[in-house]
Amino acid sequence: MTDFTLISDDQWRQRLSPQEYHVLRQAGTEPPNVGEYTNTTTEGIYSCRACGAELFRSDQKFDSHCGWPSFFSPLAGESIIERTDSSHGMTRTEIICANCESHLGHVFAGEGYDTPTDLRYCINSISLKLSPTE
């Protein structure tokens, strides 16, 4: 099994496209309403595009109209790490993959969505890979 935390920056650049590298390894954000999973309703498992770790299920996805795929809960609490992000003049909670420490997006609480958790995991499509279920 690969220890993704030992992969060098140059190795990540070789594994990922420039756009994937920017978001996953440099904590970038893709533009809203352009990601391949923003509006998809395909059933399946969403995994980390960098390492393949399973992160979210399609039945936890909801339409938040924010421009990025939104989920109300991760697949398992230990699949993600939350940390404080004070960039861009605000404080948010960043979400990274627990397996490879790649940037996924941010989580927001208390926005009033009709979901079981009152959380919105706002995730960059480019950080995910969907494996459809049959």
Tab-separated table of C-alpha atoms in Angstrom:
chain	number	residue	atom	x	y	z
A	1	MET	CA	0.000	0.000	0.000
A	2	THR	CA	1.327	3.443	-0.939
A	3	ASP	CA	2.079	5.965	1.786
A	4	PHE	CA	0.811	9.013	-0.067
A	5	THR	CA	2.289	11.387	2.503
A	6	LEU	CA	5.763	10.391	1.253
A	7	ILE	CA	5.117	11.367	-2.373
A	8	SER	CA	7.227	14.353	-3.375
A	9	ASP	CA	5.863	17.513	-4.907
A	10	ASP	CA	7.486	16.598	-8.241
A	11	GLN	CA	5.845	13.159	-8.141
A	12	TRP	CA	2.426	14.759	-7.511
A	13	ARG	CA	3.010	17.051	-10.517
A	14	GLN	CA	3.664	13.958	-12.649
A	15	ARG	CA	0.575	12.107	-11.356
A	16	LEU	CA	-1.919	14.980	-11.692
A	17	SER	CA	-2.929	17.369	-14.450
A	18	PRO	CA	-1.986	21.029	-13.852
A	19	GLN	CA	-5.597	21.807	-12.859
A	20	GLU	CA	-5.806	18.802	-10.510
A	21	TYR	CA	-2.457	19.726	-8.958
A	22	HIS	CA	-3.566	23.320	-8.382
A	23	VAL	CA	-6.701	22.289	-6.489
A	24	LEU	CA	-5.578	19.083	-4.768
A	25	ARG	CA	-2.029	20.014	-3.776
A	26	GLN	CA	-2.128	23.838	-3.668
A	27	ALA	CA	-5.610	24.226	-2.116
A	28	GLY	CA	-6.983	25.978	-5.174
A	29	THR	CA	-10.641	26.231	-6.103
A	30	GLU	CA	-12.192	25.419	-9.449
A	31	PRO	CA	-14.635	28.003	-10.824
A	32	PRO	CA	-18.276	27.505	-9.797
A	33	ASN	CA	-20.714	25.631	-12.047
A	34	VAL	CA	-18.053	24.045	-14.264
A	35	GLY	CA	-17.186	20.808	-12.435
A	36	GLU	CA	-18.304	17.501	-13.877
A	37	TYR	CA	-20.088	16.460	-10.655
A	38	THR	CA	-21.837	19.723	-9.764
A	39	ASN	CA	-25.224	18.638	-11.116
A	40	THR	CA	-24.846	14.883	-11.532
A	41	THR	CA	-27.383	12.573	-9.915
A	42	THR	CA	-25.524	9.358	-10.801
A	43	GLU	CA	-25.540	6.856	-7.941
A	44	GLY	CA	-22.165	5.737	-6.678
A	45	ILE	CA	-19.139	6.376	-4.495
A	46	TYR	CA	-17.065	9.546	-4.729
A	47	SER	CA	-13.353	8.950	-4.109
A	48	CYS	CA	-10.311	11.195	-3.850
A	49	ARG	CA	-8.969	11.813	-7.341
A	50	ALA	CA	-5.384	11.863	-6.031
A	51	CYS	CA	-5.306	8.583	-4.092
A	52	GLY	CA	-8.621	6.762	-4.597
A	53	ALA	CA	-9.758	6.809	-0.955
A	54	GLU	CA	-13.554	6.591	-0.675
A	55	LEU	CA	-14.989	9.865	0.641
A	56	PHE	CA	-18.728	10.350	-0.070
A	57	ARG	CA	-21.802	8.415	-1.276
A	58	SER	CA	-24.220	9.783	-3.822
A	59	ASP	CA	-27.085	9.403	-1.333
A	60	GLN	CA	-25.334	12.032	0.830
A	61	LYS	CA	-25.180	14.521	-2.061
A	62	PHE	CA	-27.698	17.348	-2.327
A	63	ASP	CA	-28.365	20.329	-4.564
A	64	SER	CA	-27.252	23.422	-2.676
A	65	HIS	CA	-27.162	25.681	-5.760
A	66	CYS	CA	-23.693	26.872	-4.688
A	67	GLY	CA	-21.837	25.888	-7.875
A	68	TRP	CA	-19.938	22.902	-6.459
A	69	PRO	CA	-20.960	19.370	-5.436
A	70	SER	CA	-22.389	19.410	-1.910
A	71	PHE	CA	-22.683	16.563	0.570
A	72	PHE	CA	-24.194	16.535	4.062
A	73	SER	CA	-21.840	13.880	5.455
A	74	PRO	CA	-18.593	12.100	4.520
A	75	LEU	CA	-18.614	8.348	3.930
A	76	ALA	CA	-16.764	7.829	7.200
A	77	GLY	CA	-15.611	10.430	9.682
A	78	GLU	CA	-12.033	9.238	9.470
A	79	SER	CA	-11.887	9.656	5.663
A	80	ILE	CA	-11.424	13.417	5.929
A	81	ILE	CA	-9.497	15.840	8.099
A	82	GLU	CA	-10.869	19.240	9.015
A	83	ARG	CA	-8.509	22.147	9.636
A	84	THR	CA	-8.796	25.904	9.982
A	85	ASP	CA	-8.262	27.884	6.762
A	86	SER	CA	-7.642	31.603	7.299
A	87	SER	CA	-6.863	32.444	3.672
A	88	HIS	CA	-8.721	35.053	1.612
A	89	GLY	CA	-9.457	37.262	4.627
A	90	MET	CA	-11.915	34.841	6.262
A	91	THR	CA	-11.897	31.821	8.532
A	92	ARG	CA	-13.328	28.607	7.122
A	93	THR	CA	-12.961	24.887	7.777
A	94	GLU	CA	-10.900	23.205	5.074
A	95	ILE	CA	-11.495	19.552	4.220
A	96	ILE	CA	-8.548	17.384	3.191
A	97	CYS	CA	-8.291	13.690	2.369
A	98	ALA	CA	-7.068	11.782	5.435
A	99	ASN	CA	-5.221	9.310	3.213
A	100	CYS	CA	-3.114	11.664	1.047
A	101	GLU	CA	-3.738	15.109	2.562
A	102	SER	CA	-5.076	16.538	-0.694
A	103	HIS	CA	-7.375	19.578	-0.583
A	104	LEU	CA	-11.022	18.711	-1.265
A	105	GLY	CA	-12.954	21.847	-0.355
A	106	HIS	CA	-14.597	23.304	2.763
A	107	VAL	CA	-17.395	22.441	5.179
A	108	PHE	CA	-20.001	24.964	6.317
A	109	ALA	CA	-22.484	24.633	9.182
A	110	GLY	CA	-25.779	26.261	10.041
A	111	GLU	CA	-26.816	27.401	6.575
A	112	GLY	CA	-30.366	26.096	6.954
A	113	TYR	CA	-30.383	23.315	4.356
A	114	ASP	CA	-32.956	20.582	4.918
A	115	THR	CA	-30.368	17.856	5.493
A	116	PRO	CA	-29.830	15.437	8.398
A	117	THR	CA	-26.615	17.144	9.581
A	118	ASP	CA	-27.052	20.876	8.810
A	119	LEU	CA	-23.594	20.670	7.210
A	120	ARG	CA	-22.545	21.415	3.637
A	121	TYR	CA	-19.359	19.768	2.474
A	122	CYS	CA	-18.611	21.956	-0.539
A	123	ILE	CA	-16.190	19.910	-2.643
A	124	ASN	CA	-14.319	20.686	-5.862
A	125	SER	CA	-15.413	18.274	-8.617
A	126	ILE	CA	-11.806	18.010	-9.751
A	127	SER	CA	-10.916	16.595	-6.309
A	128	LEU	CA	-13.315	13.684	-6.825
A	129	LYS	CA	-13.763	10.619	-8.999
A	130	LEU	CA	-17.199	8.997	-9.171
A	131	SER	CA	-17.504	5.212	-9.396
A	132	PRO	CA	-21.123	4.535	-10.422
A	133	THR	CA	-23.018	1.668	-8.804
A	134	GLU	CA	-25.211	-0.574	-10.900
